[in-house]
Amino acid sequence: MGFAFRKKQKKQAALTLKDIVLPTHVGIIMDGNGRWAQKRGLPRTAGHTAGAQNFRTITKYCSSIGIRYLTVYAFSTENWKRPRQEVDSLMRLFKSYLEEALRDFKDESIVVKFIGEKTAFSQDLQRLIYENEESSKNRTGMVLNIAMNYGGRDEIVRAVQKIAGEIKSGKISVDQINEKLLSDHMYTSGQPDPDLVIRPSGEYRTSNFLLWQSAYTEYVILDNVLWPDFTEKMLDDALLEYARRNRRFGGV
């Protein structure tokens, strides 16, 4: 993985998005909502609301510039450990958003998918998740993966459990286990691995996001920027930084 936002490269000849090959699949760790609110003397829930609004803006922008797959980290398996009041507020926010999302992204023909263990959510949320996926599945635009109750380790464990069950039933043999088989049992089955993951907030860690899929993913970390303040211009800069990287995939 490549982990740096090398600001010195801004001094090179100015590039624009028209000059580069865009990554096919971009991941975003939407980090810093709570800190954004605290810096403004607001409750953490206000940060999550602002982050949700920015999610819509950035998603539509990614679609407009030609990104084919976008995966956003909305709620991790570890986020259940947060204070109950904050978790309950997030669940209400998710419900409100999912109700709006049935109408959202239609003009952009965005396909909406949810990755993660959905059964942990309330019946209302599960129904809205299903309705969003069903109503958008025949669209032809960008694929949006929303990671909710998602953890990379949990995803790998569940994939292995499914494969073990198929071996036990005689559907496949141990000799058939390979990287492709595991990839086919991930939530992102059939999709390309992420080329680029962007993380605002200056945290230099993966936070259990797309662990299997990101073996050769480039990371761009933005210091001193929290997710609600992340702009389209910052996304452009991250894409240009990605374009300057030499991706060797373990070679020379």
mmCIF file of C-alpha atoms in Angstrom:
data_model
loop_
_atom_site.group_PDB
_atom_site.id
_atom_site.type_symbol
_atom_site.label_atom_id
_atom_site.label_comp_id
_atom_site.label_asym_id
_atom_site.label_seq_id
_atom_site.Cartn_x
_atom_site.Cartn_y
_atom_site.Cartn_z
ATOM 1 C CA MET A 1 0.000 0.000 0.000
ATOM 2 C CA GLY A 2 1.124 3.563 -0.586
ATOM 3 C CA PHE A 3 0.357 5.823 2.357
ATOM 4 C CA ALA A 4 1.282 9.463 1.864
ATOM 5 C CA PHE A 5 -0.075 12.677 0.559
ATOM 6 C CA ARG A 6 3.152 14.085 -0.838
ATOM 7 C CA LYS A 7 2.488 17.811 -0.873
ATOM 8 C CA LYS A 8 5.817 18.578 -2.560
ATOM 9 C CA GLN A 9 4.437 17.130 -5.780
ATOM 10 C CA LYS A 10 2.047 20.062 -6.078
ATOM 11 C CA LYS A 11 5.038 22.008 -7.434
ATOM 12 C CA GLN A 12 5.187 19.819 -10.540
ATOM 13 C CA ALA A 13 3.519 20.769 -13.809
ATOM 14 C CA ALA A 14 -0.167 21.193 -13.118
ATOM 15 C CA LEU A 15 -2.292 18.255 -14.176
ATOM 16 C CA THR A 16 -6.058 18.108 -14.484
ATOM 17 C CA LEU A 17 -8.410 15.154 -14.401
ATOM 18 C CA LYS A 18 -8.519 15.305 -18.199
ATOM 19 C CA ASP A 19 -4.803 14.439 -18.262
ATOM 20 C CA ILE A 20 -4.983 11.226 -16.235
ATOM 21 C CA VAL A 21 -6.511 7.767 -16.188
ATOM 22 C CA LEU A 22 -8.960 7.721 -13.300
ATOM 23 C CA PRO A 23 -8.970 4.836 -10.839
ATOM 24 C CA THR A 24 -11.771 2.397 -11.552
ATOM 25 C CA HIS A 25 -12.600 1.776 -7.895
ATOM 26 C CA VAL A 26 -12.211 4.362 -5.132
ATOM 27 C CA GLY A 27 -12.748 3.749 -1.422
ATOM 28 C CA ILE A 28 -13.319 6.500 1.132
ATOM 29 C CA ILE A 29 -13.022 6.185 4.901
ATOM 30 C CA MET A 30 -15.418 8.926 5.994
ATOM 31 C CA ASP A 31 -13.553 9.788 9.170
ATOM 32 C CA GLY A 32 -13.781 12.706 11.573
ATOM 33 C CA ASN A 33 -17.480 13.543 11.923
ATOM 34 C CA GLY A 34 -17.396 13.552 15.715
ATOM 35 C CA ARG A 35 -14.235 15.650 15.937
ATOM 36 C CA TRP A 36 -15.676 18.089 13.394
ATOM 37 C CA ALA A 37 -18.668 18.651 15.681
ATOM 38 C CA GLN A 38 -16.601 18.895 18.853
ATOM 39 C CA LYS A 39 -14.364 21.566 17.314
ATOM 40 C CA ARG A 40 -17.515 23.645 16.771
ATOM 41 C CA GLY A 41 -19.000 23.025 20.197
ATOM 42 C CA LEU A 42 -21.756 20.884 18.676
ATOM 43 C CA PRO A 43 -23.002 17.428 19.666
ATOM 44 C CA ARG A 44 -21.344 14.553 17.809
ATOM 45 C CA THR A 45 -24.665 13.822 16.121
ATOM 46 C CA ALA A 46 -24.383 17.150 14.284
ATOM 47 C CA GLY A 47 -21.116 15.942 12.802
ATOM 48 C CA HIS A 48 -22.721 12.746 11.553
ATOM 49 C CA THR A 49 -25.514 14.761 9.933
ATOM 50 C CA ALA A 50 -22.980 17.029 8.215
ATOM 51 C CA GLY A 51 -21.000 13.978 7.133
ATOM 52 C CA ALA A 52 -24.104 12.393 5.594
ATOM 53 C CA GLN A 53 -24.779 15.553 3.597
ATOM 54 C CA ASN A 54 -21.211 15.595 2.315
ATOM 55 C CA PHE A 55 -21.486 11.915 1.407
ATOM 56 C CA ARG A 56 -24.261 12.776 -1.049
ATOM 57 C CA THR A 57 -22.217 15.597 -2.584
ATOM 58 C CA ILE A 58 -19.042 13.562 -3.038
ATOM 59 C CA THR A 59 -20.903 10.492 -4.304
ATOM 60 C CA LYS A 60 -22.650 12.475 -7.021
ATOM 61 C CA TYR A 61 -19.367 14.147 -7.950
ATOM 62 C CA CYS A 62 -17.588 10.787 -8.266
ATOM 63 C CA SER A 63 -20.351 9.635 -10.576
ATOM 64 C CA SER A 64 -20.125 12.796 -12.685
ATOM 65 C CA ILE A 65 -16.373 12.483 -13.336
ATOM 66 C CA GLY A 66 -16.496 8.826 -14.331
ATOM 67 C CA ILE A 67 -15.547 6.753 -11.279
ATOM 68 C CA ARG A 68 -17.066 3.314 -11.866
ATOM 69 C CA TYR A 69 -17.063 1.945 -8.304
ATOM 70 C CA LEU A 70 -17.154 3.865 -5.024
ATOM 71 C CA THR A 71 -17.037 2.184 -1.617
ATOM 72 C CA VAL A 72 -17.667 4.317 1.469
ATOM 73 C CA TYR A 73 -17.086 3.263 5.070
ATOM 74 C CA ALA A 74 -20.231 4.331 6.920
ATOM 75 C CA PHE A 75 -20.397 2.136 10.046
ATOM 76 C CA SER A 76 -17.912 -0.491 11.173
ATOM 77 C CA THR A 77 -18.411 -3.625 13.242
ATOM 78 C CA GLU A 78 -16.451 -1.824 15.976
ATOM 79 C CA ASN A 79 -18.719 1.248 15.971
ATOM 80 C CA TRP A 80 -21.280 -0.604 18.100
ATOM 81 C CA LYS A 81 -18.868 0.041 21.011
ATOM 82 C CA ARG A 82 -19.613 3.765 20.933
ATOM 83 C CA PRO A 83 -21.960 5.309 23.529
ATOM 84 C CA ARG A 84 -25.503 3.980 23.176
ATOM 85 C CA GLN A 85 -26.913 7.455 22.615
ATOM 86 C CA GLU A 86 -24.572 8.020 19.661
ATOM 87 C CA VAL A 87 -25.310 4.607 18.143
ATOM 88 C CA ASP A 88 -29.068 5.179 18.465
ATOM 89 C CA SER A 89 -28.663 8.566 16.801
ATOM 90 C CA LEU A 90 -26.717 6.982 13.951
ATOM 91 C CA MET A 91 -29.428 4.369 13.452
ATOM 92 C CA ARG A 92 -32.047 7.130 13.206
ATOM 93 C CA LEU A 93 -29.836 8.979 10.741
ATOM 94 C CA PHE A 94 -29.399 5.830 8.644
ATOM 95 C CA LYS A 95 -33.169 5.275 8.618
ATOM 96 C CA SER A 96 -33.837 8.863 7.557
ATOM 97 C CA TYR A 97 -31.170 8.701 4.879
ATOM 98 C CA LEU A 98 -32.316 5.341 3.506
ATOM 99 C CA GLU A 99 -35.860 6.671 3.175
ATOM 100 C CA GLU A 100 -34.526 9.611 1.156
ATOM 101 C CA ALA A 101 -32.119 7.390 -0.774
ATOM 102 C CA LEU A 102 -35.017 5.625 -2.464
ATOM 103 C CA ARG A 103 -35.314 8.846 -4.475
ATOM 104 C CA ASP A 104 -31.670 9.910 -4.281
ATOM 105 C CA PHE A 105 -29.094 9.053 -6.968
ATOM 106 C CA LYS A 106 -31.848 8.138 -9.443
ATOM 107 C CA ASP A 107 -30.930 10.904 -11.882
ATOM 108 C CA GLU A 108 -27.294 9.732 -11.824
ATOM 109 C CA SER A 109 -28.395 6.100 -12.392
ATOM 110 C CA ILE A 110 -26.247 5.021 -9.429
ATOM 111 C CA VAL A 111 -26.474 1.370 -8.362
ATOM 112 C CA VAL A 112 -26.651 1.146 -4.553
ATOM 113 C CA LYS A 113 -25.257 -1.884 -2.730
ATOM 114 C CA PHE A 114 -24.697 -2.491 0.969
ATOM 115 C CA ILE A 115 -21.749 -4.515 2.208
ATOM 116 C CA GLY A 116 -21.565 -5.844 5.750
ATOM 117 C CA GLU A 117 -23.666 -8.023 8.038
ATOM 118 C CA LYS A 118 -27.161 -6.601 7.625
ATOM 119 C CA THR A 119 -28.983 -8.856 10.098
ATOM 120 C CA ALA A 120 -27.638 -6.828 13.045
ATOM 121 C CA PHE A 121 -29.879 -3.921 12.054
ATOM 122 C CA SER A 122 -33.543 -3.429 12.906
ATOM 123 C CA GLN A 123 -36.210 -4.889 10.637
ATOM 124 C CA ASP A 124 -37.038 -1.382 9.397
ATOM 125 C CA LEU A 125 -33.430 -0.744 8.384
ATOM 126 C CA GLN A 126 -33.113 -4.158 6.743
ATOM 127 C CA ARG A 127 -36.275 -3.478 4.744
ATOM 128 C CA LEU A 128 -34.965 -0.092 3.587
ATOM 129 C CA ILE A 129 -31.611 -1.610 2.644
ATOM 130 C CA TYR A 130 -33.402 -4.242 0.564
ATOM 131 C CA GLU A 131 -35.662 -1.671 -1.107
ATOM 132 C CA ASN A 132 -32.704 0.543 -2.000
ATOM 133 C CA GLU A 133 -30.793 -2.333 -3.549
ATOM 134 C CA GLU A 134 -33.805 -3.648 -5.441
ATOM 135 C CA SER A 135 -34.885 -0.257 -6.787
ATOM 136 C CA SER A 136 -31.411 0.517 -8.146
ATOM 137 C CA LYS A 137 -30.154 -2.866 -9.349
ATOM 138 C CA ASN A 138 -31.029 -2.283 -13.015
ATOM 139 C CA ARG A 139 -29.365 1.110 -13.240
ATOM 140 C CA THR A 140 -26.315 1.486 -15.436
ATOM 141 C CA GLY A 141 -24.195 4.103 -13.678
ATOM 142 C CA MET A 142 -21.591 4.025 -10.934
ATOM 143 C CA VAL A 143 -21.797 1.244 -8.359
ATOM 144 C CA LEU A 144 -21.931 2.638 -4.821
ATOM 145 C CA ASN A 145 -21.030 0.219 -2.025
ATOM 146 C CA ILE A 146 -22.093 1.476 1.401
ATOM 147 C CA ALA A 147 -20.202 -0.418 4.117
ATOM 148 C CA MET A 148 -22.513 -0.735 7.141
ATOM 149 C CA ASN A 149 -21.752 -3.034 10.061
ATOM 150 C CA TYR A 150 -18.695 -3.906 8.025
ATOM 151 C CA GLY A 151 -15.285 -5.163 9.124
ATOM 152 C CA GLY A 152 -12.570 -6.539 6.885
ATOM 153 C CA ARG A 153 -11.638 -9.363 9.259
ATOM 154 C CA ASP A 154 -15.281 -10.298 9.739
ATOM 155 C CA GLU A 155 -15.742 -10.374 5.963
ATOM 156 C CA ILE A 156 -12.812 -12.774 5.561
ATOM 157 C CA VAL A 157 -14.087 -15.039 8.358
ATOM 158 C CA ARG A 158 -17.542 -15.196 6.776
ATOM 159 C CA ALA A 159 -16.025 -15.991 3.377
ATOM 160 C CA VAL A 160 -13.990 -18.848 4.886
ATOM 161 C CA GLN A 161 -17.076 -20.176 6.688
ATOM 162 C CA LYS A 162 -19.015 -20.252 3.417
ATOM 163 C CA ILE A 163 -16.181 -22.054 1.652
ATOM 164 C CA ALA A 164 -15.894 -24.569 4.507
ATOM 165 C CA GLY A 165 -19.610 -25.259 4.198
ATOM 166 C CA GLU A 166 -19.275 -25.851 0.457
ATOM 167 C CA ILE A 167 -16.401 -28.276 1.067
ATOM 168 C CA LYS A 168 -18.415 -30.116 3.722
ATOM 169 C CA SER A 169 -21.370 -30.467 1.359
ATOM 170 C CA GLY A 170 -19.131 -31.755 -1.431
ATOM 171 C CA LYS A 171 -19.790 -28.775 -3.693
ATOM 172 C CA ILE A 172 -16.065 -28.016 -3.948
ATOM 173 C CA SER A 173 -12.817 -29.683 -2.881
ATOM 174 C CA VAL A 174 -9.937 -28.326 -0.803
ATOM 175 C CA ASP A 175 -7.775 -28.283 -3.938
ATOM 176 C CA GLN A 176 -10.074 -25.659 -5.455
ATOM 177 C CA ILE A 177 -9.309 -23.076 -2.787
ATOM 178 C CA ASN A 178 -7.385 -20.141 -4.271
ATOM 179 C CA GLU A 179 -7.397 -16.342 -4.186
ATOM 180 C CA LYS A 180 -10.155 -16.084 -6.780
ATOM 181 C CA LEU A 181 -12.400 -18.390 -4.766
ATOM 182 C CA LEU A 182 -11.993 -16.243 -1.667
ATOM 183 C CA SER A 183 -12.592 -13.068 -3.692
ATOM 184 C CA ASP A 184 -15.767 -14.628 -5.077
ATOM 185 C CA HIS A 185 -17.042 -15.075 -1.516
ATOM 186 C CA MET A 186 -16.381 -11.494 -0.423
ATOM 187 C CA TYR A 187 -19.126 -8.863 -0.298
ATOM 188 C CA THR A 188 -17.509 -7.203 -3.328
ATOM 189 C CA SER A 189 -17.605 -10.349 -5.458
ATOM 190 C CA GLY A 190 -17.496 -9.515 -9.158
ATOM 191 C CA GLN A 191 -16.038 -6.053 -8.590
ATOM 192 C CA PRO A 192 -12.449 -4.908 -9.162
ATOM 193 C CA ASP A 193 -10.284 -4.339 -6.107
ATOM 194 C CA PRO A 194 -9.991 -0.692 -5.016
ATOM 195 C CA ASP A 195 -7.239 1.207 -6.795
ATOM 196 C CA LEU A 196 -7.296 4.067 -4.314
ATOM 197 C CA VAL A 197 -8.512 4.590 -0.756
ATOM 198 C CA ILE A 198 -8.823 8.152 0.530
ATOM 199 C CA ARG A 199 -8.866 8.935 4.237
ATOM 200 C CA PRO A 200 -9.442 12.404 5.670
ATOM 201 C CA SER A 201 -8.544 13.136 9.320
ATOM 202 C CA GLY A 202 -4.836 12.315 9.156
ATOM 203 C CA GLU A 203 -5.155 8.830 10.659
ATOM 204 C CA TYR A 204 -2.576 6.468 9.141
ATOM 205 C CA ARG A 205 -4.322 3.130 9.469
ATOM 206 C CA THR A 206 -6.720 0.955 7.491
ATOM 207 C CA SER A 207 -9.312 0.646 10.304
ATOM 208 C CA ASN A 208 -10.339 -2.828 9.131
ATOM 209 C CA PHE A 209 -11.548 -1.518 5.758
ATOM 210 C CA LEU A 210 -11.412 -3.802 2.691
ATOM 211 C CA LEU A 211 -8.477 -5.785 4.083
ATOM 212 C CA TRP A 212 -8.641 -8.589 1.524
ATOM 213 C CA GLN A 213 -9.282 -6.311 -1.422
ATOM 214 C CA SER A 214 -6.638 -3.669 -0.671
ATOM 215 C CA ALA A 215 -3.451 -5.738 -0.986
ATOM 216 C CA TYR A 216 -2.109 -3.369 -3.665
ATOM 217 C CA THR A 217 -4.337 -0.367 -3.084
ATOM 218 C CA GLU A 218 -2.824 3.109 -2.988
ATOM 219 C CA TYR A 219 -3.728 5.219 0.052
ATOM 220 C CA VAL A 220 -3.958 8.996 0.152
ATOM 221 C CA ILE A 221 -4.220 10.427 3.669
ATOM 222 C CA LEU A 222 -5.354 14.019 4.127
ATOM 223 C CA ASP A 223 -4.018 15.715 7.241
ATOM 224 C CA ASN A 224 -6.013 18.424 9.013
ATOM 225 C CA VAL A 225 -9.193 17.692 7.022
ATOM 226 C CA LEU A 226 -12.226 16.068 8.613
ATOM 227 C CA TRP A 227 -14.845 14.349 6.492
ATOM 228 C CA PRO A 228 -17.584 17.032 6.596
ATOM 229 C CA ASP A 229 -15.014 19.530 5.227
ATOM 230 C CA PHE A 230 -13.751 17.218 2.471
ATOM 231 C CA THR A 231 -14.394 18.907 -0.884
ATOM 232 C CA GLU A 232 -14.577 18.021 -4.546
ATOM 233 C CA LYS A 233 -11.278 19.877 -5.029
ATOM 234 C CA MET A 234 -9.651 17.682 -2.382
ATOM 235 C CA LEU A 235 -10.938 14.622 -4.196
ATOM 236 C CA ASP A 236 -9.439 15.931 -7.437
ATOM 237 C CA ASP A 237 -6.094 16.444 -5.689
ATOM 238 C CA ALA A 238 -6.187 12.890 -4.323
ATOM 239 C CA LEU A 239 -6.924 11.514 -7.800
ATOM 240 C CA LEU A 240 -4.024 13.494 -9.253
ATOM 241 C CA GLU A 241 -1.719 12.244 -6.486
ATOM 242 C CA TYR A 242 -2.812 8.691 -7.302
ATOM 243 C CA ALA A 243 -2.036 9.257 -10.988
ATOM 244 C CA ARG A 244 1.552 10.208 -10.120
ATOM 245 C CA ARG A 245 2.161 6.946 -8.274
ATOM 246 C CA ASN A 246 4.057 4.093 -9.900
ATOM 247 C CA ARG A 247 2.002 1.012 -9.057
ATOM 248 C CA ARG A 248 4.346 -1.985 -9.196
ATOM 249 C CA PHE A 249 2.060 -4.615 -7.632
ATOM 250 C CA GLY A 250 5.027 -6.241 -5.905
ATOM 251 C CA GLY A 251 7.264 -6.053 -8.996
ATOM 252 C CA VAL A 252 10.013 -3.626 -9.941
#
